[in-house]
Amino acid sequence: MAEPNQFIHNSNQGMNHSLNHNAEPEQFIRPYEQHNHHSHQGDQGGHNSHSHGGGGAVQNELNHQAIGNPPKRPIQPDEDEEAERLHFLKIARTYAAYSKEHIGRFVEKRLNDVSKESTASNSTSGVVDIIALNYTARGHPGSQMGVRNGSTNFQQVDKGVNERHRKILEEIGFFSRHAKIEECIRLNQQFLNEVIRDVMHMFQDNNPLKDAVTDMDSGGDGFFKYLFSHSTHQALPCMTDHEKMRTTLRQFVRDWAQEGEEERKRSYAPILEEIGKRYGKIEDKRTVEVLVPGAGLGRLAFEVATLGYTCQGSEWSVFMLYASSFILNHTLRPKQYTIYPWATQPCNQFSQEKQCRAVQIPDVNPRDALAFRESELANGATPAFSMSAGDFLEVYGNHSCQWDCVASCFFLDTARNVIEYLELMYKMLKPGGCLINLGPLLYHYTDMPGELSIELTYDELVLVMKKVGFEIEKVDYSLESPYLDNQNNLLSYNYKTPLLVALKPGTTPQL
């Protein structure tokens, strides 16, 4: 296993914790503090909410230029450091435990259920007695609710499959389909193992798992053993973590597969078009600084950078950070990796072929698309592109009049209080800067116990933006966008996704 090929500016180099407002565009990575991920309820992997060798010669030229390495984290209390380590470890374990969890849930359970002998033919009464204590409903005595001699009669649930039905399932290929699903899950695990090996090198000296990976072999076998050692029992993945793991695989399709092109066109293209209208005629586009919060696996930020602008993507979810770091830094050619993102999606499938369909990623090689070469970087001939890790409010809280454009997609509704987001966006924009937003309002913290959640209507959102100080230039309510859509499925979701352009009063020098 070759060392990781990290090819865009290493934000750990020469950084301190004071803001550098005068950095040259080609050196654009501004210092900020990495957010402690454990302080949130879970790791957002929702709708916003991130063959495998390396070339030795290429790696030697590029290993000091990295995407996604935040600068050194501030010193935190010991308990915060430990909680952060456990959170990063739990996500790594979720990646590593993918096949065990999903073969058990989506293959073995179903085959075990089918193998159980039906008891329906042996049942004489068809009912089972369940003790009912002091039970009445709407004032009626229990006897009127089917209670007999202190027991309630319920129809027995038959949890088995009789021999005739089992034979039918075998004849139509039910068992062979699940064998194919198991194969796809195992192949997905091979890809996810490569991502986990990258975790050993992420963030360099700032890696929360640095003590665990010190002196471990480059192949990562020692790290895998550590992930499942007794000392890591506090960082056990939960059901929600495994669901987010499945979402992350589908996120690869949205951002980095040919199959996601139409979805990207409907979500990202309107934003890119607005950026082009406003800044496209500027001769040196690297002087235009664009932030993409909630960047997920980084494709929108990548597309902005390929247009020549200085761009930074920001992401909070560790699921997304692991995945984006890998796909951006470890790609040597298009379609290098193969995944099976819908194998564990049992419902609304047309056929085995479509459920087990292979998807090749990425559709482009990020290094080739941005034409990164060490000599070009030295001459400042390429756009600056970076990814940052942390909570939006904490990472950028001290950025004032620093950005020309904030381009957000499926992001505003990740806020507990969206007014905080909007106030910070207004503060961080330069005079004349613009906020371009596309997305629905599926507020992530709605009905989450113990969490603040302020849900505004879209009209109220526009009014709040005016109160904050924005001038509304455009709201287009006609757009619709899917999210993580499987076009080969019987079910499809479409969001109404208004496109909004808002300006901070004033004029930037280049305009």
Coordinates of C-alpha atoms in Angstrom, one line a residue:
M1 CA 0.0 0.0 0.0
A2 CA 1.6 3.2 -1.1
E3 CA 1.6 6.3 1.1
P4 CA -1.4 8.6 0.5
N5 CA -1.2 11.0 -2.5
Q6 CA -2.1 14.3 -1.0
F7 CA -1.9 17.0 -3.5
I8 CA -3.4 20.3 -2.4
H9 CA -2.0 22.8 0.1
N10 CA -1.2 21.4 3.4
S11 CA -2.9 23.7 5.9
N12 CA -0.8 22.4 8.7
Q13 CA 2.3 24.0 7.4
G14 CA 3.4 27.3 8.9
M15 CA 0.1 28.0 10.7
N16 CA -0.8 29.7 13.9
H17 CA -4.1 30.7 15.4
S18 CA -4.2 34.3 14.4
L19 CA -6.2 35.1 11.2
N20 CA -4.1 36.0 8.2
H21 CA -6.2 38.4 6.2
N22 CA -3.4 39.3 3.8
A23 CA -2.5 35.8 2.5
E24 CA -1.8 35.6 -1.2
P25 CA -4.5 33.8 -3.2
E26 CA -2.3 30.9 -4.2
Q27 CA -1.4 30.4 -0.5
F28 CA -5.0 30.5 0.6
I29 CA -5.6 28.4 3.7
R30 CA -6.6 30.6 6.6
P31 CA -6.1 29.3 10.1
Y32 CA -9.1 28.3 12.1
E33 CA -9.8 26.0 15.0
Q34 CA -11.1 22.5 14.3
H35 CA -14.4 21.9 16.0
N36 CA -14.8 19.1 18.5
H37 CA -17.2 16.8 16.7
H38 CA -18.4 15.0 19.8
S39 CA -20.2 18.1 21.1
H40 CA -23.1 17.5 18.7
Q41 CA -25.9 14.9 18.9
G42 CA -24.5 12.3 16.5
D43 CA -22.6 12.9 13.3
Q44 CA -24.6 14.6 10.6
G45 CA -24.6 12.4 7.6
G46 CA -27.9 13.4 6.3
H47 CA -28.7 15.3 3.1
N48 CA -26.0 17.8 3.2
S49 CA -25.5 16.2 6.0
H50 CA -17.8 14.2 2.9
S51 CA -7.9 -0.6 -7.1
H52 CA -6.1 1.2 -4.8
G53 CA -2.4 1.7 -5.3
G54 CA -0.4 4.8 -5.4
G55 CA 2.3 5.8 -7.8
G56 CA 5.6 6.2 -6.0
A57 CA 7.1 9.0 -8.1
V58 CA 3.9 10.9 -8.2
Q59 CA 3.6 10.6 -4.5
N60 CA 7.0 11.9 -3.8
E61 CA 6.2 15.1 -5.8
L62 CA 2.8 15.7 -4.3
N63 CA 2.7 14.3 -0.8
H64 CA 3.2 17.8 0.8
Q65 CA 0.2 19.3 -0.9
A66 CA -3.0 18.1 0.8
I67 CA -6.7 18.6 0.7
G68 CA -8.6 18.6 4.0
N69 CA -5.9 18.9 6.6
P70 CA -7.0 21.6 9.1
P71 CA -4.3 23.4 11.1
K72 CA -3.3 22.4 14.5
R73 CA -6.2 22.1 16.9
P74 CA -6.2 24.3 20.0
I75 CA -5.4 22.7 23.3
Q76 CA -8.6 21.3 24.8
P77 CA -9.4 19.9 28.3
D78 CA -8.4 16.3 28.6
E79 CA -12.0 15.1 28.6
D80 CA -12.7 17.0 25.4
E81 CA -9.7 15.4 23.7
E82 CA -10.8 11.9 24.8
A83 CA -14.4 12.5 23.7
E84 CA -13.1 13.6 20.3
R85 CA -10.8 10.6 20.0
L86 CA -13.7 8.3 20.8
H87 CA -16.0 10.0 18.2
F88 CA -13.4 9.7 15.4
L89 CA -12.7 6.2 16.5
K90 CA -16.4 5.3 16.4
I91 CA -16.8 6.5 12.8
A92 CA -13.6 4.5 11.8
R93 CA -15.1 1.4 13.4
T94 CA -18.4 2.0 11.5
Y95 CA -16.4 2.0 8.3
A96 CA -14.5 -1.2 9.3
A97 CA -17.6 -3.0 10.5
Y98 CA -19.6 -2.4 7.4
S99 CA -19.6 -5.9 6.0
K100 CA -20.2 -7.7 9.3
E101 CA -23.2 -5.4 10.2
H102 CA -24.8 -5.4 6.7
I103 CA -24.3 -9.0 5.9
G104 CA -26.0 -9.8 9.2
R105 CA -28.8 -7.4 8.6
F106 CA -29.5 -7.7 4.9
V107 CA -28.5 -11.3 4.1
E108 CA -28.2 -13.6 7.1
K109 CA -31.4 -12.4 8.8
R110 CA -33.5 -12.8 5.7
L111 CA -32.1 -16.2 4.9
N112 CA -32.6 -17.3 8.5
D113 CA -36.2 -16.2 8.4
V114 CA -36.8 -18.1 5.3
S115 CA -35.2 -21.2 6.7
K116 CA -37.5 -21.3 9.7
E117 CA -40.3 -23.8 9.4
S118 CA -43.7 -22.3 9.4
T119 CA -45.8 -23.1 12.4
A120 CA -49.1 -22.0 10.9
S121 CA -50.1 -25.5 9.9
N122 CA -49.5 -26.7 13.5
S123 CA -51.5 -24.0 15.1
T124 CA -55.0 -25.1 16.2
S125 CA -56.4 -22.0 17.9
G126 CA -54.6 -19.3 15.9
V127 CA -54.3 -17.2 19.0
V128 CA -51.8 -16.7 21.8
D129 CA -52.6 -15.5 25.3
I130 CA -50.8 -12.4 26.6
I131 CA -51.4 -11.4 30.2
A132 CA -53.4 -8.1 30.5
L133 CA -53.2 -6.4 33.9
N134 CA -55.9 -3.7 34.8
Y135 CA -56.4 -2.9 31.1
T136 CA -59.4 -0.9 29.9
A137 CA -59.9 1.5 27.0
R138 CA -62.0 4.6 26.9
G139 CA -63.8 3.6 30.1
H140 CA -64.9 0.2 28.7
P141 CA -64.2 -2.9 30.8
G142 CA -61.5 -5.2 29.7
S143 CA -64.0 -7.9 28.7
Q144 CA -65.3 -5.7 25.9
M145 CA -61.7 -5.4 24.6
G146 CA -61.3 -9.1 24.1
V147 CA -59.9 -9.9 27.5
R148 CA -60.8 -13.4 28.7
N149 CA -59.8 -14.8 32.1
G150 CA -57.1 -12.2 32.6
S151 CA -55.6 -12.7 29.1
T152 CA -55.9 -10.9 25.8
N153 CA -56.4 -12.8 22.5
F154 CA -54.1 -11.8 19.7
Q155 CA -53.6 -13.4 16.3
Q156 CA -50.4 -15.3 16.3
V157 CA -47.7 -14.0 14.0
D158 CA -46.2 -16.8 11.9
K159 CA -42.5 -16.1 11.6
G160 CA -41.6 -19.0 9.4
V161 CA -41.9 -20.0 5.7
N162 CA -43.5 -23.3 4.7
E163 CA -41.7 -25.7 2.4
R164 CA -43.9 -24.8 -0.6
H165 CA -43.1 -21.1 -0.3
R166 CA -39.4 -21.8 0.3
K167 CA -39.3 -23.8 -2.9
I168 CA -40.9 -20.9 -4.8
L169 CA -38.4 -18.5 -3.5
E170 CA -35.6 -20.8 -4.5
E171 CA -37.0 -21.2 -8.0
I172 CA -37.3 -17.4 -8.6
G173 CA -33.7 -16.8 -7.5
F174 CA -34.3 -15.3 -4.0
F175 CA -31.4 -17.2 -2.5
S176 CA -29.0 -16.5 -5.3
R177 CA -29.9 -12.8 -5.2
H178 CA -28.9 -12.6 -1.5
A179 CA -25.6 -14.5 -2.3
K180 CA -24.9 -11.7 -4.8
I181 CA -25.8 -9.0 -2.2
E182 CA -23.4 -10.6 0.2
E183 CA -20.7 -10.5 -2.5
C184 CA -21.4 -6.8 -3.1
I185 CA -21.2 -6.0 0.6
R186 CA -17.8 -7.7 0.8
L187 CA -16.5 -5.7 -2.2
N188 CA -17.8 -2.5 -0.6
Q189 CA -15.8 -3.4 2.5
Q190 CA -12.6 -3.7 0.5
F191 CA -13.1 -0.1 -0.7
L192 CA -14.0 1.1 2.8
N193 CA -10.9 -0.6 4.1
E194 CA -8.8 1.6 1.8
V195 CA -10.6 4.7 3.2
I196 CA -9.8 3.5 6.7
R197 CA -6.1 3.2 5.9
D198 CA -6.2 6.9 4.9
V199 CA -7.6 7.8 8.4
M200 CA -4.1 6.9 9.7
H201 CA -2.7 9.8 7.8
M202 CA -5.5 12.4 8.0
F203 CA -4.8 15.7 9.7
Q204 CA -1.2 14.7 10.2
D205 CA -0.1 15.9 13.7
N206 CA -3.7 16.9 14.5
N207 CA -5.1 13.4 14.0
P208 CA -7.3 12.6 17.1
L209 CA -6.2 9.0 16.6
K210 CA -2.5 9.8 16.4
D211 CA -1.6 7.8 19.5
A212 CA -3.3 4.7 18.1
V213 CA -1.6 4.9 14.7
T214 CA 1.9 5.8 15.8
D215 CA 4.5 3.3 14.5
M216 CA 1.8 1.2 12.9
D217 CA 2.5 -0.5 9.6
S218 CA 1.6 1.4 6.4
G219 CA -0.7 -1.4 5.3
G220 CA -2.9 -0.6 8.3
D221 CA -3.3 -4.1 9.7
G222 CA -2.3 -2.9 13.1
F223 CA -4.8 -0.1 13.0
F224 CA -7.6 -2.6 12.0
K225 CA -6.7 -4.7 15.0
Y226 CA -6.8 -1.7 17.2
L227 CA -10.2 -0.7 16.0
F228 CA -11.7 -3.9 17.4
S229 CA -9.5 -4.2 20.5
H230 CA -10.9 -4.3 24.0
S231 CA -9.5 -0.8 24.6
T232 CA -12.0 0.6 22.1
H233 CA -15.2 -0.8 23.6
Q234 CA -16.4 2.7 24.5
A235 CA -16.6 3.7 20.8
L236 CA -19.3 1.2 19.6
P237 CA -21.2 2.2 16.5
C238 CA -25.0 2.5 16.9
M239 CA -27.8 1.8 14.3
T240 CA -27.7 5.4 13.2
D241 CA -24.0 5.2 12.5
H242 CA -24.6 2.2 10.2
E243 CA -27.4 4.1 8.4
K244 CA -25.0 7.0 7.8
M245 CA -22.5 4.6 6.4
R246 CA -24.9 3.5 3.8
T247 CA -25.7 7.1 3.1
T248 CA -22.0 7.9 2.6
L249 CA -21.8 5.2 -0.1
R250 CA -24.7 6.8 -1.9
Q251 CA -23.1 10.2 -1.5
F252 CA -20.2 9.0 -3.6
V253 CA -22.7 8.5 -6.4
R254 CA -24.1 12.0 -6.1
D255 CA -20.7 13.7 -6.0
W256 CA -18.3 11.5 -7.8
A257 CA -20.0 9.1 -10.3
Q258 CA -21.3 9.5 -13.8
E259 CA -24.6 8.3 -12.5
G260 CA -24.9 11.4 -10.3
E261 CA -24.3 13.8 -13.2
E262 CA -28.0 14.7 -13.6
E263 CA -28.4 15.3 -9.9
R264 CA -25.3 17.5 -9.8
K265 CA -26.6 19.4 -12.8
R266 CA -29.9 20.2 -10.9
S267 CA -28.3 21.0 -7.6
Y268 CA -24.8 22.5 -8.4
A269 CA -25.2 24.0 -11.9
P270 CA -27.5 26.8 -10.8
I271 CA -25.1 27.9 -8.1
L272 CA -22.1 27.7 -10.5
E273 CA -24.0 29.7 -13.1
E274 CA -24.7 32.5 -10.6
I275 CA -21.0 32.6 -9.6
G276 CA -20.1 32.9 -13.3
K277 CA -22.5 35.7 -13.9
R278 CA -21.1 37.7 -11.0
Y279 CA -17.4 36.9 -11.2
G280 CA -16.8 35.3 -14.6
K281 CA -15.4 38.4 -16.3
I282 CA -12.7 39.0 -13.7
E283 CA -9.3 38.4 -15.3
D284 CA -7.6 36.8 -12.3
K285 CA -10.3 34.6 -10.8
R286 CA -8.0 33.4 -8.0
T287 CA -8.6 36.8 -6.3
V288 CA -12.3 35.7 -5.8
E289 CA -12.6 33.8 -2.6
V290 CA -15.5 31.4 -2.3
L291 CA -16.6 29.3 0.7
V292 CA -18.8 26.2 0.4
P293 CA -20.1 25.3 3.8
G294 CA -21.6 21.8 4.2
A295 CA -19.4 20.6 1.4
G296 CA -20.1 16.9 1.9
L297 CA -17.7 15.0 -0.3
G298 CA -16.4 18.2 -1.9
R299 CA -17.7 18.1 -5.5
L300 CA -19.3 21.6 -5.5
A301 CA -16.2 23.2 -4.0
F302 CA -14.1 21.2 -6.5
E303 CA -16.2 22.5 -9.4
V304 CA -15.8 26.1 -8.1
A305 CA -12.0 25.6 -8.0
T306 CA -11.9 24.2 -11.5
L307 CA -13.4 27.4 -12.8
G308 CA -10.3 29.2 -11.4
Y309 CA -11.6 30.7 -8.2
T310 CA -10.0 30.3 -4.8
C311 CA -12.3 28.0 -2.9
Q312 CA -12.6 26.3 0.4
G313 CA -15.1 23.6 1.3
S314 CA -16.1 23.1 4.9
E315 CA -17.6 20.0 6.4
W316 CA -18.5 18.8 9.9
S317 CA -19.5 15.2 9.5
V318 CA -16.6 12.8 10.1
F319 CA -18.2 10.3 7.8
M320 CA -18.0 12.9 5.0
L321 CA -14.4 14.0 6.0
Y322 CA -13.0 10.5 5.9
A323 CA -14.6 9.9 2.5
S324 CA -13.8 13.3 0.9
S325 CA -10.2 13.1 2.0
F326 CA -9.8 9.7 0.4
I327 CA -11.4 10.4 -2.9
L328 CA -9.6 13.8 -3.4
N329 CA -6.2 12.6 -2.3
H330 CA -6.0 9.0 -3.4
T331 CA -7.3 9.1 -7.0
L332 CA -4.8 8.4 -9.8
R333 CA -7.3 7.9 -12.6
P334 CA -11.0 8.2 -13.4
K335 CA -13.2 5.2 -12.4
Q336 CA -10.4 3.8 -10.2
Y337 CA -12.8 2.4 -7.5
T338 CA -15.9 0.3 -7.8
I339 CA -18.7 0.3 -5.2
Y340 CA -22.2 -1.2 -4.9
P341 CA -24.2 1.6 -3.2
W342 CA -27.7 0.1 -3.5
A343 CA -26.9 -3.5 -2.5
T344 CA -28.3 -2.9 1.0
Q345 CA -31.4 -1.1 -0.2
P346 CA -34.0 -4.0 -0.1
C347 CA -37.2 -2.1 -0.9
N348 CA -38.5 -0.8 -4.3
Q349 CA -36.0 -2.7 -6.4
F350 CA -36.7 -3.6 -10.0
S351 CA -34.3 -6.5 -10.3
Q352 CA -31.2 -8.1 -8.9
E353 CA -29.2 -6.5 -11.6
K354 CA -30.2 -3.0 -10.6
Q355 CA -29.9 -3.7 -6.9
C356 CA -26.4 -5.0 -7.3
R357 CA -25.4 -2.6 -9.9
A358 CA -21.7 -1.5 -9.8
V359 CA -20.8 2.2 -9.8
Q360 CA -17.3 3.4 -10.7
I361 CA -15.8 6.4 -9.0
P362 CA -14.6 9.1 -9.4
D363 CA -15.9 10.2 -12.8
V364 CA -12.9 12.5 -13.1
N365 CA -9.5 12.5 -11.5
P366 CA -9.3 15.6 -9.3
R367 CA -5.6 16.0 -9.8
D368 CA -6.0 16.0 -13.6
A369 CA -9.0 18.3 -13.6
L370 CA -7.1 20.9 -11.6
A371 CA -3.8 20.3 -13.4
F372 CA -1.8 20.4 -10.2
R373 CA 1.9 20.2 -10.6
E374 CA 4.5 21.2 -8.1
S375 CA 6.1 23.7 -10.5
E376 CA 2.8 25.3 -11.3
L377 CA 1.9 25.6 -7.6
A378 CA 5.3 27.4 -7.0
N379 CA 4.4 29.9 -9.7
G380 CA 0.9 30.5 -8.4
A381 CA -0.6 29.2 -11.7
T382 CA -3.4 27.1 -10.2
P383 CA -6.5 27.9 -8.2
A384 CA -6.3 27.4 -4.4
F385 CA -8.5 24.6 -3.2
S386 CA -8.9 23.3 0.3
M387 CA -11.2 21.4 2.6
S388 CA -11.7 22.3 6.3
A389 CA -13.1 20.3 9.2
G390 CA -15.4 21.6 11.8
D391 CA -18.7 23.2 12.8
F392 CA -19.5 26.2 10.6
L393 CA -20.2 28.6 13.5
E394 CA -17.0 27.7 15.4
V395 CA -14.6 27.4 12.5
Y396 CA -15.6 30.7 10.8
G397 CA -16.8 32.7 13.8
N398 CA -13.8 35.1 13.6
H399 CA -13.8 35.5 9.8
S400 CA -14.9 39.1 9.1
C401 CA -15.2 40.7 5.6
Q402 CA -13.0 37.9 4.3
W403 CA -15.0 36.1 1.5
D404 CA -16.4 37.3 -1.8
C405 CA -19.0 34.6 -2.0
V406 CA -20.7 31.9 0.2
A407 CA -22.2 29.2 -1.9
S408 CA -24.4 26.8 0.1
C409 CA -26.3 23.8 -1.2
F410 CA -28.7 21.8 1.0
F411 CA -27.0 23.5 4.0
L412 CA -29.1 26.2 5.8
D413 CA -31.5 23.7 7.3
T414 CA -28.7 21.9 9.1
A415 CA -28.8 24.8 11.7
R416 CA -30.5 24.7 15.0
N417 CA -31.0 28.4 14.7
V418 CA -30.7 29.5 11.0
I419 CA -30.5 33.1 12.1
E420 CA -27.0 32.4 13.5
Y421 CA -25.9 31.0 10.2
L422 CA -27.2 34.0 8.3
E423 CA -25.7 36.5 10.7
L424 CA -22.3 34.8 10.4
M425 CA -22.5 34.7 6.6
Y426 CA -23.3 38.4 6.5
K427 CA -20.3 39.1 8.8
M428 CA -17.8 37.0 6.8
L429 CA -18.7 38.5 3.4
K430 CA -16.8 41.4 2.0
P431 CA -18.9 44.5 1.1
G432 CA -20.6 43.7 -2.2
G433 CA -20.2 39.9 -1.5
C434 CA -23.0 37.5 -2.2
L435 CA -24.7 34.5 -0.6
I436 CA -25.9 32.0 -3.1
N437 CA -28.1 29.3 -1.6
L438 CA -30.0 26.4 -3.1
G439 CA -31.9 23.8 -1.1
P440 CA -35.1 22.8 0.8
L441 CA -35.9 23.3 4.5
L442 CA -35.7 19.9 6.0
Y443 CA -34.6 21.1 9.4
H444 CA -32.3 18.5 10.9
Y445 CA -33.0 19.0 14.6
T446 CA -36.8 19.0 14.3
D447 CA -38.3 16.8 17.0
M448 CA -34.8 15.9 18.3
P449 CA -35.2 15.7 22.2
G450 CA -33.1 18.3 24.0
E451 CA -32.1 20.2 20.9
L452 CA -33.0 23.7 19.9
S453 CA -34.7 23.8 16.5
I454 CA -36.2 27.0 14.9
E455 CA -38.1 26.1 11.7
L456 CA -38.7 29.1 9.4
T457 CA -40.9 29.0 6.3
Y458 CA -39.1 30.1 3.2
D459 CA -40.9 33.5 3.3
E460 CA -39.8 34.0 6.9
L461 CA -36.3 33.0 5.9
V462 CA -36.2 35.8 3.3
L463 CA -37.6 38.3 5.8
V464 CA -34.9 37.3 8.3
M465 CA -32.2 37.8 5.7
K466 CA -33.4 41.3 5.1
K467 CA -33.4 41.9 8.9
V468 CA -29.8 40.7 9.0
G469 CA -28.9 43.3 6.4
F470 CA -28.9 41.4 3.1
E471 CA -30.4 42.8 -0.1
I472 CA -32.3 40.1 -1.9
E473 CA -31.3 40.1 -5.6
K474 CA -33.1 36.9 -6.7
V475 CA -35.4 34.1 -5.5
D476 CA -36.2 31.4 -8.1
Y477 CA -38.9 29.1 -6.7
S478 CA -39.2 27.0 -9.9
L479 CA -36.3 24.7 -9.3
E480 CA -36.5 21.0 -8.2
S481 CA -33.6 18.7 -7.2
P482 CA -33.4 15.1 -6.2
Y483 CA -31.0 14.0 -3.4
L484 CA -29.2 10.7 -3.4
D485 CA -31.7 9.5 -6.0
N486 CA -31.5 6.0 -7.4
Q487 CA -32.9 6.2 -10.9
N488 CA -33.1 2.4 -11.1
N489 CA -35.5 2.3 -8.1
L490 CA -39.3 2.2 -7.8
L491 CA -39.2 5.2 -5.5
S492 CA -37.8 8.7 -6.2
Y493 CA -37.8 11.9 -4.1
N494 CA -37.7 15.4 -5.5
Y495 CA -37.3 18.5 -3.4
K496 CA -38.5 22.0 -4.2
T497 CA -35.2 23.8 -4.0
P498 CA -35.5 27.6 -4.4
L499 CA -32.3 29.4 -5.6
L500 CA -31.7 32.5 -3.6
V501 CA -29.0 35.2 -4.3
A502 CA -28.5 37.8 -1.5
L503 CA -26.0 40.7 -1.5
K504 CA -24.1 42.4 1.3
P505 CA -24.4 46.2 0.5
G506 CA -21.2 47.7 -0.9
T507 CA -18.8 47.1 -3.7
T508 CA -15.8 44.9 -3.8
P509 CA -12.7 46.4 -5.5
Q510 CA -12.6 43.9 -8.4
L511 CA -16.2 44.6 -9.3

